[in-house]
Structures are given as structure tokens and as C-alpha cells.
XYZ file of C-alpha atoms in Angstrom:
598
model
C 68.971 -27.787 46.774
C 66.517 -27.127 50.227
C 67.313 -23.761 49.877
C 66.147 -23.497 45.671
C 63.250 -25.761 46.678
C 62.147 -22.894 49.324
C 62.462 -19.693 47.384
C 60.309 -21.880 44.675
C 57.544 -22.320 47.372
C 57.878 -18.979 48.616
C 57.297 -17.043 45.237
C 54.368 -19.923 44.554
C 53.062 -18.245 47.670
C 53.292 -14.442 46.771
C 51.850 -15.363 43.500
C 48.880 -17.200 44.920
C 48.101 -15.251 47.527
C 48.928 -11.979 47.049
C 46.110 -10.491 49.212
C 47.129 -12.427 52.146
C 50.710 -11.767 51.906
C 49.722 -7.878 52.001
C 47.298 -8.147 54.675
C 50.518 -10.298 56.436
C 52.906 -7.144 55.565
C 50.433 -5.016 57.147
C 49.308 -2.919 53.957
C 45.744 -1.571 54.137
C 42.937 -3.382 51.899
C 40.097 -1.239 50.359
C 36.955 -2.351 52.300
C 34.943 -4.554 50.247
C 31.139 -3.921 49.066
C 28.739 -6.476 48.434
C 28.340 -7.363 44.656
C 24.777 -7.118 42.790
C 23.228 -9.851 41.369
C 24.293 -10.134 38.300
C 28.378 -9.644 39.441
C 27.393 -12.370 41.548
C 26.418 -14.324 38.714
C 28.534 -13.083 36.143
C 31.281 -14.367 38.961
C 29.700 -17.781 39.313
C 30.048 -18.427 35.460
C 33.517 -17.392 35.333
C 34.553 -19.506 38.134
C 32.535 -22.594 36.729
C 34.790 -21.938 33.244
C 37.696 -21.465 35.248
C 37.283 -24.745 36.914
C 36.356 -26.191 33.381
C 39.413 -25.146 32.313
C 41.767 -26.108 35.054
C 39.605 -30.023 34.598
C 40.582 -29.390 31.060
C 41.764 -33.370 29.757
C 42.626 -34.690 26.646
C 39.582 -36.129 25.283
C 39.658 -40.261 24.057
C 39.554 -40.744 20.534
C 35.815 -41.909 20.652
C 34.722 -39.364 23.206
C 35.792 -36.810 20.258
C 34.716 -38.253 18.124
C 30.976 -38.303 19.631
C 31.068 -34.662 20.776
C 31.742 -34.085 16.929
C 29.147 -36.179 15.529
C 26.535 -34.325 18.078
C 27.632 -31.080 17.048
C 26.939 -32.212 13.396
C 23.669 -33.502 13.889
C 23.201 -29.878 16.144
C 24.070 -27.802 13.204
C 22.346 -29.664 10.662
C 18.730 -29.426 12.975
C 19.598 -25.472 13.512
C 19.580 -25.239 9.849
C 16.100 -26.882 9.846
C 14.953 -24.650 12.105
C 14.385 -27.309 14.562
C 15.921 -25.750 16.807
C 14.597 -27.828 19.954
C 16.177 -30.991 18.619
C 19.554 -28.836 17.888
C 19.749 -27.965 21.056
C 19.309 -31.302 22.141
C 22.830 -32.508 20.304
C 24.571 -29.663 20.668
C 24.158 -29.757 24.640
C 24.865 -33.348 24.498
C 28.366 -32.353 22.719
C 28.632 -29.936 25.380
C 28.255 -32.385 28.182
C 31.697 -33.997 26.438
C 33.563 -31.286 25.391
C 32.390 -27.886 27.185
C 35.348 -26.586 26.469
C 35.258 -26.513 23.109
C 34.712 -22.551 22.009
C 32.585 -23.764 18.929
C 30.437 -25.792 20.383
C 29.529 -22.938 22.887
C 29.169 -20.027 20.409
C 26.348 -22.694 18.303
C 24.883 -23.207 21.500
C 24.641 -19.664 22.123
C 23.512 -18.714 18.616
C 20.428 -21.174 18.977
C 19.196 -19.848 21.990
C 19.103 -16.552 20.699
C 17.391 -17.910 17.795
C 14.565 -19.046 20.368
C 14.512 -16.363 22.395
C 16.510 -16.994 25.263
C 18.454 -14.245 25.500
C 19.929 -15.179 29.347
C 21.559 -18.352 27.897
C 22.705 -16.988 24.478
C 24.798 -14.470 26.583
C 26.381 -16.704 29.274
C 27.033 -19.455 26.217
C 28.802 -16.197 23.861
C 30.998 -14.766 26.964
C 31.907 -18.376 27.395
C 33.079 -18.928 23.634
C 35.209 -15.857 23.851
C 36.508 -16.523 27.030
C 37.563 -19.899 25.445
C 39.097 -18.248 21.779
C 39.253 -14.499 22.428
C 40.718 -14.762 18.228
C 37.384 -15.024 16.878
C 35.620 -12.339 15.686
C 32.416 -14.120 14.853
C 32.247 -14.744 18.745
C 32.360 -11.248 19.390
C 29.519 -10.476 16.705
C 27.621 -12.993 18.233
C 27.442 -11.545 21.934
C 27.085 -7.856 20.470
C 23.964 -8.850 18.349
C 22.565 -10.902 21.728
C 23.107 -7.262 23.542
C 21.728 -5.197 21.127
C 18.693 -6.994 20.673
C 18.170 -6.491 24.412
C 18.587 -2.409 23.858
C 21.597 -3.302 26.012
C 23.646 -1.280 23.092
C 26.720 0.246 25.656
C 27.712 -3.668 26.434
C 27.386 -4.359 22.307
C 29.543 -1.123 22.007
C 31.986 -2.262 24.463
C 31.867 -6.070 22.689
C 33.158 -4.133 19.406
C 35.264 -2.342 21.169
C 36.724 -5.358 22.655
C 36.851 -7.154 19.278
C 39.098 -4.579 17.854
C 41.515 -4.486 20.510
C 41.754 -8.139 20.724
C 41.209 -9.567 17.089
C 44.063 -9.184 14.696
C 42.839 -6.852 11.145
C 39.466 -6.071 12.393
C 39.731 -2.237 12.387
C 36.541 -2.411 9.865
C 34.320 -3.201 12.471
C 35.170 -0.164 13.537
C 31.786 0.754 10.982
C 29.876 -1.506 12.970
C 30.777 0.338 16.203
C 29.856 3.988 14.571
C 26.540 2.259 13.573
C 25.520 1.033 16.912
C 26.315 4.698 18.272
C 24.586 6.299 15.080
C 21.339 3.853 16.751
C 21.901 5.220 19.905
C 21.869 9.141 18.632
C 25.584 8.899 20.397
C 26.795 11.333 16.931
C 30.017 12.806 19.110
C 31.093 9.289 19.807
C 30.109 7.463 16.500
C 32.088 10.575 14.716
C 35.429 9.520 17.007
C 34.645 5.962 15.715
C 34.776 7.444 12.063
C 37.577 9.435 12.366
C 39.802 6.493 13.542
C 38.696 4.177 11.229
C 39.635 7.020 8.564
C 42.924 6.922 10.599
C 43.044 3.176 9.970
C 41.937 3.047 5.978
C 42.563 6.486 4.797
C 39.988 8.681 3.043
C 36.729 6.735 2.040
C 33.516 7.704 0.574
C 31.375 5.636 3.085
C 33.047 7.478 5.991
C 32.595 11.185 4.575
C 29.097 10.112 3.492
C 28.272 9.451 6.984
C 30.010 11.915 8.820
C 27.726 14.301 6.521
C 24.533 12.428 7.640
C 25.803 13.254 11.043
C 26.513 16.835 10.742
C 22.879 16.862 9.216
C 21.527 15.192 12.323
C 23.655 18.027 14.360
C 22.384 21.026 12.656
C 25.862 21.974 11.050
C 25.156 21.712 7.837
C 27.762 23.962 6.466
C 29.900 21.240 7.856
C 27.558 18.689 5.662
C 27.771 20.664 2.675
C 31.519 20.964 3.158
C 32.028 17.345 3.649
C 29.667 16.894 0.247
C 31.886 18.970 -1.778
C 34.642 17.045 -0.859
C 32.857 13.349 -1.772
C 32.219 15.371 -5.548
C 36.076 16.670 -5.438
C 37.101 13.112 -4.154
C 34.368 11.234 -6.902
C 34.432 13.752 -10.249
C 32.871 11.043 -12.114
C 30.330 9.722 -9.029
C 26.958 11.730 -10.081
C 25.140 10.085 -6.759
C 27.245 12.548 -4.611
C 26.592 15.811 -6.793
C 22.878 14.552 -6.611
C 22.803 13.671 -2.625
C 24.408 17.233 -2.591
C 21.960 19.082 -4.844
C 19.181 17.442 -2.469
C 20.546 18.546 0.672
C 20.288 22.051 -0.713
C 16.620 21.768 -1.673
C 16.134 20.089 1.530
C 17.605 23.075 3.004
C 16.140 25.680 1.028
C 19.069 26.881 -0.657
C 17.349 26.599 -3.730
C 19.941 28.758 -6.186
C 22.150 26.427 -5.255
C 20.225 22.983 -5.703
C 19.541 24.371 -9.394
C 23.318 24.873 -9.687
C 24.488 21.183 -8.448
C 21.672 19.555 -9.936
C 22.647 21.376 -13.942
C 25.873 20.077 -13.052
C 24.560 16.500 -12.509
C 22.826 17.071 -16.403
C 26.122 17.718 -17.273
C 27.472 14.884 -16.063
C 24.093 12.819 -17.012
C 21.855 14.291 -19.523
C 19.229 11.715 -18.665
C 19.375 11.619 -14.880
C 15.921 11.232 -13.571
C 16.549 12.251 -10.148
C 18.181 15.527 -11.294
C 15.175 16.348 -13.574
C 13.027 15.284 -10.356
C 15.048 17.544 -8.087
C 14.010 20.587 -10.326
C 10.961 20.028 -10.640
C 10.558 20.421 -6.835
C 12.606 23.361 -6.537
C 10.800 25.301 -9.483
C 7.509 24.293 -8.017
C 8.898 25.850 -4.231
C 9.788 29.316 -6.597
C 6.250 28.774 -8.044
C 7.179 28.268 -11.302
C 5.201 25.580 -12.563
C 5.551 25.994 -15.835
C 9.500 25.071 -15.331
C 8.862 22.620 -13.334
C 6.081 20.646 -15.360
C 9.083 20.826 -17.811
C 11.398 19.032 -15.682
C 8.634 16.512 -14.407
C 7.954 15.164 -18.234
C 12.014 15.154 -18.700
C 12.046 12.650 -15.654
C 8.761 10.771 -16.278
C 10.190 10.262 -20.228
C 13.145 8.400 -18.202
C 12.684 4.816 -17.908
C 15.301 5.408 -14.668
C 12.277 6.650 -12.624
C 10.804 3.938 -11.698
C 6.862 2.886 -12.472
C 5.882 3.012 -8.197
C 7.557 6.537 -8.248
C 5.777 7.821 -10.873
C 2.245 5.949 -10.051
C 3.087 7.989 -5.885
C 3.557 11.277 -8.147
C 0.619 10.294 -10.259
C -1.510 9.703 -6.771
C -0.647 12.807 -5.916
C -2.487 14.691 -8.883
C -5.444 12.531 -7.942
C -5.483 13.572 -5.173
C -6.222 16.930 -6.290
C -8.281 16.327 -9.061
C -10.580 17.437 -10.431
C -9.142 20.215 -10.752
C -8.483 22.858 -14.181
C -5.137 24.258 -13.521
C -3.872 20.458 -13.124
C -5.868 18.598 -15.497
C -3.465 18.934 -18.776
C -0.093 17.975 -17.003
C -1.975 14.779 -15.113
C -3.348 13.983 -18.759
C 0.387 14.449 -19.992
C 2.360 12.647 -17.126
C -0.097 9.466 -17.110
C 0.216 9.188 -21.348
C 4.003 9.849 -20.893
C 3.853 6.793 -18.326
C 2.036 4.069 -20.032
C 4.078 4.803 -23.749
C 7.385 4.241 -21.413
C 6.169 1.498 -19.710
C 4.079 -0.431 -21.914
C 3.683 -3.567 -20.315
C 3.128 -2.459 -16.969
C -0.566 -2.800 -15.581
C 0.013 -0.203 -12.601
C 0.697 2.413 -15.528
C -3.043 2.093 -17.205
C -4.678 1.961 -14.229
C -3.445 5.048 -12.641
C -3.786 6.558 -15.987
C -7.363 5.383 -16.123
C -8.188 6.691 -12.516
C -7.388 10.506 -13.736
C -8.897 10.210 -17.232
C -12.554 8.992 -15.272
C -11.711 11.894 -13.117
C -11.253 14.614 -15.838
C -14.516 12.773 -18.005
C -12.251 11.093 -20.343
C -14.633 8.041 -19.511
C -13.977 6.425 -23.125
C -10.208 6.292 -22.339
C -10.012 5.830 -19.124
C -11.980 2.154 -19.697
C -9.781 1.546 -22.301
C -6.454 2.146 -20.261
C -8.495 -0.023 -17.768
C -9.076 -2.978 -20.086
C -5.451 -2.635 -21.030
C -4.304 -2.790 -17.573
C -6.751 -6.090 -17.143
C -4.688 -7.482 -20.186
C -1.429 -7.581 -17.999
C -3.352 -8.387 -14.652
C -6.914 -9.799 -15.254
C -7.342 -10.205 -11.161
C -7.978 -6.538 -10.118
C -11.386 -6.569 -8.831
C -11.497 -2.719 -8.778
C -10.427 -2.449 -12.374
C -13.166 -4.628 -13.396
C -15.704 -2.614 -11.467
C -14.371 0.697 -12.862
C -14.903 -0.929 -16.399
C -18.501 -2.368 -16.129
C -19.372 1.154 -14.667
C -18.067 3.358 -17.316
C -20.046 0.981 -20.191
C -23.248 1.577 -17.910
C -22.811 5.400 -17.740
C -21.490 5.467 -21.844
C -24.894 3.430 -22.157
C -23.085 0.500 -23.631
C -25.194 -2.528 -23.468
C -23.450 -5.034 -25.551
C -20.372 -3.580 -23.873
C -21.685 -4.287 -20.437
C -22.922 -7.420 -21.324
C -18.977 -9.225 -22.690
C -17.628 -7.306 -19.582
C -19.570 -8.527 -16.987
C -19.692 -12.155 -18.028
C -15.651 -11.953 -18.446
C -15.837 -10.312 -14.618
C -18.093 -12.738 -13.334
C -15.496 -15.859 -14.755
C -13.248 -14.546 -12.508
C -15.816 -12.951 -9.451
C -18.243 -15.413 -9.599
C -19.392 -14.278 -5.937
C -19.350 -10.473 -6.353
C -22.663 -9.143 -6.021
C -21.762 -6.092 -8.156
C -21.054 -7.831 -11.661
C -24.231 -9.739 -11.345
C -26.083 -6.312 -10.747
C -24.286 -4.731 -13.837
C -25.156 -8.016 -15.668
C -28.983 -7.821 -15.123
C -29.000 -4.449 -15.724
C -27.633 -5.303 -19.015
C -30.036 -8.025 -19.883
C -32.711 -5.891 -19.446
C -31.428 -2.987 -21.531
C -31.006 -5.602 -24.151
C -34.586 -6.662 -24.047
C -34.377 -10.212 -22.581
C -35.908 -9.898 -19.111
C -35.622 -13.205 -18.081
C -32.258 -13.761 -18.465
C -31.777 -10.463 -16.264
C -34.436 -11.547 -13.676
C -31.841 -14.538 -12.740
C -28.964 -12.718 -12.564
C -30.754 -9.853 -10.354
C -32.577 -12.595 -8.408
C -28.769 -14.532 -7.907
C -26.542 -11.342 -7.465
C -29.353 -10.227 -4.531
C -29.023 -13.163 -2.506
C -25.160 -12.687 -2.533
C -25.888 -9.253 -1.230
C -27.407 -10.622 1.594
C -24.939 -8.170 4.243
C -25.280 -5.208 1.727
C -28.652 -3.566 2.391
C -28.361 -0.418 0.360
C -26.834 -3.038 -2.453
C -30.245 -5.281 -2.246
C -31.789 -2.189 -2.359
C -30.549 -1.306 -6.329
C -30.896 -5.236 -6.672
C -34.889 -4.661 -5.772
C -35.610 -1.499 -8.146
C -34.014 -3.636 -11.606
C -36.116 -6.211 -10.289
C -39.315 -4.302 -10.474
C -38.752 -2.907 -13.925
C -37.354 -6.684 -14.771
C -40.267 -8.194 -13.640
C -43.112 -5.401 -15.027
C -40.983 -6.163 -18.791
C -42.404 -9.782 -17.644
C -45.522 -9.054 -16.622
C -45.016 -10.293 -13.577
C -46.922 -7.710 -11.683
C -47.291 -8.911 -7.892
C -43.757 -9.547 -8.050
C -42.766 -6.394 -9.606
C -44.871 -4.468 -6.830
C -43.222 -6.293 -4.249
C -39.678 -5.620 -5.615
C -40.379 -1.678 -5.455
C -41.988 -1.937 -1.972
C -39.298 -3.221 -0.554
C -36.781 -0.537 -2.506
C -39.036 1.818 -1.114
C -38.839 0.227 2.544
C -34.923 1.348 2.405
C -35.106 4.328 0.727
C -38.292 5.888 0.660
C -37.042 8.863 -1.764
C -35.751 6.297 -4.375
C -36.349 8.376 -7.501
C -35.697 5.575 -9.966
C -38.355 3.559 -8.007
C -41.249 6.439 -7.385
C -40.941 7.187 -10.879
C -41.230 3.609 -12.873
C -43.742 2.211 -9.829
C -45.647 5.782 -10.512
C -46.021 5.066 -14.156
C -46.294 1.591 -14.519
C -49.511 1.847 -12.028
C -50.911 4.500 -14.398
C -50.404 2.529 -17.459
C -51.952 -0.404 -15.420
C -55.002 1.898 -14.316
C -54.306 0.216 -11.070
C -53.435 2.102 -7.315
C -54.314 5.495 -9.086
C -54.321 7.259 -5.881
C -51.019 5.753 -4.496
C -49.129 6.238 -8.243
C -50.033 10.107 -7.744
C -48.877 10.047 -4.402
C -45.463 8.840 -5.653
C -45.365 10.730 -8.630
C -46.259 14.186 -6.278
C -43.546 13.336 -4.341
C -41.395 12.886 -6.945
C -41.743 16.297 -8.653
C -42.016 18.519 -5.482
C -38.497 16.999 -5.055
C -37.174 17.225 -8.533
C -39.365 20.025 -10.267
C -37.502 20.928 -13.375
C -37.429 17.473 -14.365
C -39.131 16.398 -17.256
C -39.302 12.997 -17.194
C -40.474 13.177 -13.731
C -43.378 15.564 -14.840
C -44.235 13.349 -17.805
C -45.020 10.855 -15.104
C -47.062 12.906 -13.116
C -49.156 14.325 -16.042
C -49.631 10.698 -17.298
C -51.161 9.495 -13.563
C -53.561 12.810 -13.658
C -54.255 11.937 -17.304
C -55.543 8.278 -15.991
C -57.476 10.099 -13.099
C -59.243 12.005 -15.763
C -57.605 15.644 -14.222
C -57.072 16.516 -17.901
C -56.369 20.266 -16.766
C -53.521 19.411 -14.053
C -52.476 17.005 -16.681
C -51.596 19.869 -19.412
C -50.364 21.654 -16.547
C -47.861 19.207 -15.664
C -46.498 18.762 -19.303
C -46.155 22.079 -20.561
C -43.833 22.363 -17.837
C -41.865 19.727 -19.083
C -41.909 20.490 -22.571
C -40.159 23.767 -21.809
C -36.870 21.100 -21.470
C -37.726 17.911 -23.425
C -37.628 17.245 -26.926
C -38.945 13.333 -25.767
C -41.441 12.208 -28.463
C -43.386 10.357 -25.593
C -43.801 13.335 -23.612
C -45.338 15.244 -27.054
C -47.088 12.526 -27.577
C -49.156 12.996 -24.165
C -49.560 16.182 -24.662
C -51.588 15.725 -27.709
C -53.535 13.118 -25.924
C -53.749 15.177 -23.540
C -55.304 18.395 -25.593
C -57.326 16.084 -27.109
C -59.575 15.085 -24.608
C -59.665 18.744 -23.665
C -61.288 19.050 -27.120
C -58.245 20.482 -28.682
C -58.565 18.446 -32.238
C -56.145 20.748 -34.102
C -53.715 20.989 -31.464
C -53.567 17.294 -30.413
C -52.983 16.598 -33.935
C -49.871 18.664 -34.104
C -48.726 17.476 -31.018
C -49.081 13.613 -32.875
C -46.853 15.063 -36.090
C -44.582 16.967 -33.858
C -43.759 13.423 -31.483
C -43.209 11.270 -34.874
C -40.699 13.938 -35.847
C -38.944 13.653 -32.582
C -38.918 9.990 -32.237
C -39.907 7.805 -29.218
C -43.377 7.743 -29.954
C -45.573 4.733 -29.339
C -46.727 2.466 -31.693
C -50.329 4.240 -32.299
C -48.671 7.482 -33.512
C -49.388 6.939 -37.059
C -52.795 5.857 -36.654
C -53.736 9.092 -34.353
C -52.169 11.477 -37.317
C -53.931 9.307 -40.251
C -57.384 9.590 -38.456
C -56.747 12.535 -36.187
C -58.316 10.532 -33.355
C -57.031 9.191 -30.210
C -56.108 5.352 -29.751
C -55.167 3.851 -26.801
């Protein structure tokens, strides 16, 4: 019995002390070097679990029962997001059970949910070290280590994890992934390989082992492993199409035509094959072919309405421009009769109609993309715009006060609005909306600007006339070549009789700038005509009646000729304006009595 009792103690010994029975047989010990910082502390928290474990005790029914209902209230606060008060119960479950593998792994999952990375780690080694079974535990630490750019320790964690969990060879994906991040291709293609070795021939492992050859520059390789996916998949048209791509990609052209026919065959429809030859007969330069294919995959509700609006941008992009303008035209009808109810469609195909002067359609594509989505701003704007340059007043009018329901503090609208009001004859009503709209264009100088010229015609229609002169002066202060402004402040002056000198001034300006123009001229002429320069004033309009077929401007010019004396010829003038239309209201009497009234 003493002598069982002593070979028991003596192989406790050996296995307890192994170093100091070697250094006691006299065996040599590799000399030591001092550990880093982190061994040292990656050393500390395994010895504080290792005493942990050896204090391991059977918990009392109620202390379990407490460490459970603090993990409960933990998990139920994570959830909430409140993650200071989960950390609050699950530490206090800690503090009664540390040894529990669960409650560590929560722990550690909340503290990388706030950020603190140092504690998430310790608090996941510490969960596997207690239940090296569970693979979440292993996820855990690799995501805590790759979102430090620590990804060799997540690869070794996966690594790890399929050693040590039972049936978790597909995580062997995860692992190839991680390398793929890390541009590691040789290892993340050993990682494939095996896990091909594990689960036999699968599509997601040749499709990546392709991408990988692509990032390698072998891409015969790539092509070879395509071929295989379409042997493998004879009915899977993705892989003939991935394969016809990597051909364009690659400018094997011939062959991208061949794959991509073969993906019609398979798919008559298929978008992304039409697509795929429309680019590679537009790199042959063959656009007639390839504007083909385009409307084949634009006629396809199976290419999506932001693809085709990006292809659509495109053309815009371009425009205007001749050789393009038919197939935009024909894509962006194409698009909104296969996508009906889709506001994106009209608007795009409004944008290239205004750009090829299609302004009637493209404002009704715009009003039917407002019926789908009434809160575009910019659509609005593009509609009140085309009505002013179409010259649509009533038009204007609905479509500004339908705008300004929606916009009441856009500037713009009120400006279009005003303008509107005056073009329909009612001043005042376009005097408050100009006056309104201008002080929301307080920050927009060049805006207050356009605001101040509608407010001088506005408030001449009103006779308003210190207010109207103010309004252009202070157009005129910003832009001192305003044409609009020098022309109706010009005139309006003349017809006053008032500021002769400064009218011709403007009006001088004016047509030394623009000299072709008639209306311009008309002006000038008419200022002279007040100043009595009868000559300069006949000067002035037979310049401009080369151009105009204006019954005003005729009309001056028989006033004109005759106060030169010019009976006959003013009188001819007079028949010649009534003809044309646009005359003033005195035409008749001037032809009946052949005199001048004014």
C-alpha cells in the first residue's frame, strides 16, 4: 500500500512539473525571451479563466436562477438597442456565473455592438475557451477581428472552427471570402478546392474560382471554368450570359456574339443578351445592329426602368445631336408604352424631346410624369417653361397656380405666374404675384433682376409710371445690357414724350448691339420720330422693314413719311399695316382721311 501510494505521488509530480523534473535530470531548457504585451495579456486572461475554471462550483438553485433572469433582462435591452442597460444585466449574470459560455459570447457581442472592440475579443476567446462546440462563438470572434482589419486572426478563427466544430466544412466559403478581401487568391483558391473536396462539384465554387482567375489574369482558365458551369447547368442561361460578358469584357467579340445567340436560344426574350449585343455591335461600329438589339432589350419589361433611364442619360448626354436624335426619340417612346405607370419613364422621355425641340411633347410626357409624382419641382419648372416659350398663356396660367399649391415658396412659379397675368391683360393681378415672388428672391439677384423688368412693363400696363421707372432702373443696375428692359423703358419714354434724350440713349445702345433686329429698330425710329429727327427716323425703319412684316412697324413708317410730306406714300404705308395686322387703333381713321392722328 506505501509503496502504490508513492508511485501515485511520484507520477503526480512528473505530470505537474515536468520542467522541473527535466531541469532535475539535467536536460537543457531553451532560454526564455520576454513576452510582448499583448502575450502578456493574452496570458493573464487565460490564467484568470483557468482559475475560473478550477473555482468552478455548482451554482444554488436561486443563484441560477438570478444569473438567468439577468441574462434575460440583458438580451431583451440588447434587442432594444439599449445596449448600456444590457450590459448592465448581462455583467451582473456574469458576476454569478462567469463561467457560463453564453453569457460571455452576449457579453462579447454587445460590446462589439458599442464599439469596444478590446472587450468583445477577450469576452469571445473566453466563450470558446468555455464551449469550443459552438460555431456561433467562433463567428463571433472572426467578425470582432475582421472589423479591426485584423483578417489573418479571423482567418485562423475559421480555420479553427472547422477543425474543431463537427459538419462545418461550409464555412469553409466564409474562409475563401475573407482571403478573396484580403486579395490572398492562391490561398482562397486552396480554400475552394477543399471545400469542393468536401461537397463535390458546385456552381458557387466554379463561379468563384472563375472570378479569381479573372482577378489573376488567366482568363483562359476563367473561360474554361465558364464552359464547364454551362456544361454542368444546360438549362442555367445566367452562366452562358456571365460567359458571353466575360468575352465582351475581354474583347473577344466573335465569341460574345456566339454565347450570347446561344442565350436567345435558350431565351428569346433575354434582355441582357439583347443588351450584350448591342455593346458588342456598337465596339464593331455597327450601329445600325446594335440600335436593333437596344429596342429588342428596351421592348423587354426584364430591363429594368433605372437601367434604361442610365442608358437614356447617356443619349442626353450627347444630345443634341443628328446622328442620335431618332434612336433617343425611339428608345424613350419604347420606354414609357412598356412602362406606363412609371413617372421616371416620361420624364427622361421629356428631357430628350425639349432637347431635340419636341417642346409640345416633351411637356406633355412631363405632365404625365407629374400625374404619377406631382412633387418633382424640376418637372414643374420644365412645364411652366415650355407653355412660356409655346406662348401659352392660359396654359401658363392652370400650371403655375397647380405649381404654386404645391411650391408655395418658389420664387420661379410666382415669376411664370405674373408673367402670365400680364400676357392675359390683368396687370394687377400680375403686379402681386411679381411684387410677392421678388421678395422670395431676396438671395437670387439675377432672379430679382427678371422679377424687376415684368414689373416695369406690369406697372406701365397700370400706369403706374414712377414705379415702372424705378422697376427698370434697378434691372438696369444689374444688368446694364438688359435688352428686354432698354427696349420697353426706350419706348414707353417715347410714347410718354418724357426723358427723350435718355430713351435714345437706350434705344442706341440697343441697336448698335443687336442691329438686324427689327423690333429693336422700330424702337429707335419711334424715339427719333418723338425728337422730331424725321430723316434718322425713316432711316431706322426701312432697315427694319427689310425683316418685319409687323403692322406697327408699317404703321410708323407711314407716320413717319408723312411728316416728311410723303401723303401718297404714308397712305400706303396705313393700307399696307391694316393688311398685316397689329396696327393701332387710329389706322382706319388715317386711311379714311389720309391724315395723321395721334
Amino acid at each position: 500500500m506505501f509503496r502504490f501510494r508513492a508511485v501515485v505521488l511520484l507520477a503526480l509530480v512528473l505530470l505537474l512539473a515536468p520542467e522541473a523534473w527535466s531541469q532535475a535530470a539535467g536536460v537543457a531548457q531553451p532560454p526564455r525571451r520576454k513576452l510582448t504585451r499583448k502575450e502578456r495579456r493574452e496570458l493573464k486572461h487565460q490564467k484568470a479563466v483557468t482559475e475560473a475554471r478550477q473555482q468552478m462550483r455548482e451554482l444554488t438553485e436561486k443563484e441560477r436562477e438570478l444569473s438567468e433572469s439577468y441574462f434575460v433582462e440583458g438580451v431583451k435591452f440588447a434587442l432594444l438597442e439599449d445596449y448600456t442597460k444590457a450590459l448592465e444585466r448581462l455583467l451582473a449574470a456574469y458576476r454569478i456565473n462567469p463561467n457560463n459560455a453564453a453569457i460571455n459570447y452576449k457579453i462579447a457581442e454587445t460590446n462589439l455592438l458599442t464599439g469596444n472592440l478590446k472587450d468583445a475579443t477577450n469576452f469571445a476567446n473566453t466563450a470558446i475557451q468555455l464551449d469550443g462546440k459552438n460555431a456561433y462563438y467562433y463567428l463571433l470572434l472572426a467578425q470582432i477581428y475582421a472589423s479591426q482589419k485584423q483578417f489573418d486572426a479571423a482567418a485562423q478563427v475559421y480555420t479553427t472552427l472547422i477543425k474543431n466544430v463537427p459538419d462545418s466544412g461550409y464555412y469553409l466559403f466564409n474562409l475563401a471570402d475573407l482571403y478573396l478581401a484580403q486579395n490572398k487568391l492562391d490561398e482562397a483558391l486552396t480554400t475552394l478546392n477543399e471545400a469542393e473536396k468536401q461537397f463535390g462539384a458546385l456552381d458557387e465554387v466554379s463561379f468563384k474560382r472563375q472570378q479569381i482567375y479573372l482577378r489573376q489574369n488567366k482568363l483562359d482558365q476563367a473561360l474554361k471554368e465558364g464552359e464547364s458551369l454551362i456544361a454542368a447547368n444546360p438549362d442555367e442561361v445566367r452562366y452562358v450570359l456571365a460567359q458571353a460578358e466575360m468575352y465582351a469584357a475581354n474583347n473577344r467579340l466573335p465569341d460574345a456574339i456566339r454565347v450570347a445567340n446561344q442565350a436567345l436560344q435558350q431565351d428569346p426574350g433575354n434582355a441582357q443578351a439583347h443588351m450584350i449585343l448591342a455593346d458588342v455591335y456598337r465596339q464593331q461600329n455597327n450601329p445600325v445592329e446594335s440600335q436593333r438589339y437596344l429596342k429588342q432589350a428596351f421592348e423587354s419589361p426584364g430591363l429594368d426602368i433605372d437601367q434604361k433611364v442610365r442608358i437614356l442619360v447617356d443619349f442626353i448626354k450627347q444630345l443634341p445631336n443628328p446622328t442620335l436624335e431618332k434612336n433617343a426619340l425611339e428608345l424613350a417612346a419604347i420606354t414609357t408604352r412598356v412602362h406606363p405607370k412609371e413617372a421616371k419613364a416620361y420624364a427622361v422621355a421629356g428631357d430628350i424631346q425639349a432637347l431635340t425641340e419636341h417642346r409640345k411633347e416633351a411637356r406633355d410626357n412631363y405632365l404625365q410624369a407629374l400625374r404619377f409624382d406631382s412633387s418633382k419641382f424640376q418637372l414643374w419648372q420644365q412645364v411652366v417653361s415650355i407653355d412660356a416659350e409655346l406662348g401659352q398663356t392660359d396654359s401658363l396660367l392652370v400650371h403655375t397656380d397647380r405649381a404654386l399649391e404645391l411650391f408655395p415658396n418658389q420664387a420661379v412659379f410666382w415669376y411664370f405666374n405674373g408673367a402670365a397675368q400680364l400676357l392675359n391683360k390683368n396687370a394687377t393681378k400680375g403686379v402681386k404675384a411679381l411684387e410677392y415672388g421678388r421678395k422670395l428672391a431676396a438671395d437670387n439677384p439675377e432672379l430679382q433682376a427678371q422679377f424687376d423688368t415684368q414689373l416695369g412693363d406690369a406697372y406701365h400696363e397700370l400706369k403706374d409710371f414712377v414705379k415702372s421707372d424705378a422697376a427698370y432702373e434697378a434691372a438696369l443696375a444689374f444688368d446694364a445690357n438688359n435688352a428686354q428692359v432698354l427696349n420697353n423703358y426706350s419706348y414707353y419714354l417715347s410714347l410718354r414724350g418724357e426723358k427723350l434724350d435718355k430713351a435714345k440713349a437706350m434705344a442706341s445702345k440697343l441697336v448698335k448691339q443687336f442691329p438686324d433686329n427689327d423690333t429693336y429698330l422700330d424702337t429707335y425710329a419711334w424715339v427719333l420720330y418723338k425728337q422730331k429727327d424725321y430723316a434718322g427716323a425713316r432711316t431706322q425703319l426701312e432697315k427694319a422693314l427689310r425683316t418685319t412684316k409687323d403692322g406697327t412697324v408699317t404703321e410708323h413708317y407711314g407716320d413717319v413719311l408723312y411728316q416728311l410730306g410723303d401723303i401718297v406714300g404714308a397712305h400706303a404705308q396705313w393700307q399696307q399695316a391694316k393688311r398685316q395686322g397689329g396696327a393701332s387703333k387710329l389706322i382706319d381713321r388715317k386711311i379714311k382721311d389720309r391724315k395723321l392722328y395721334e
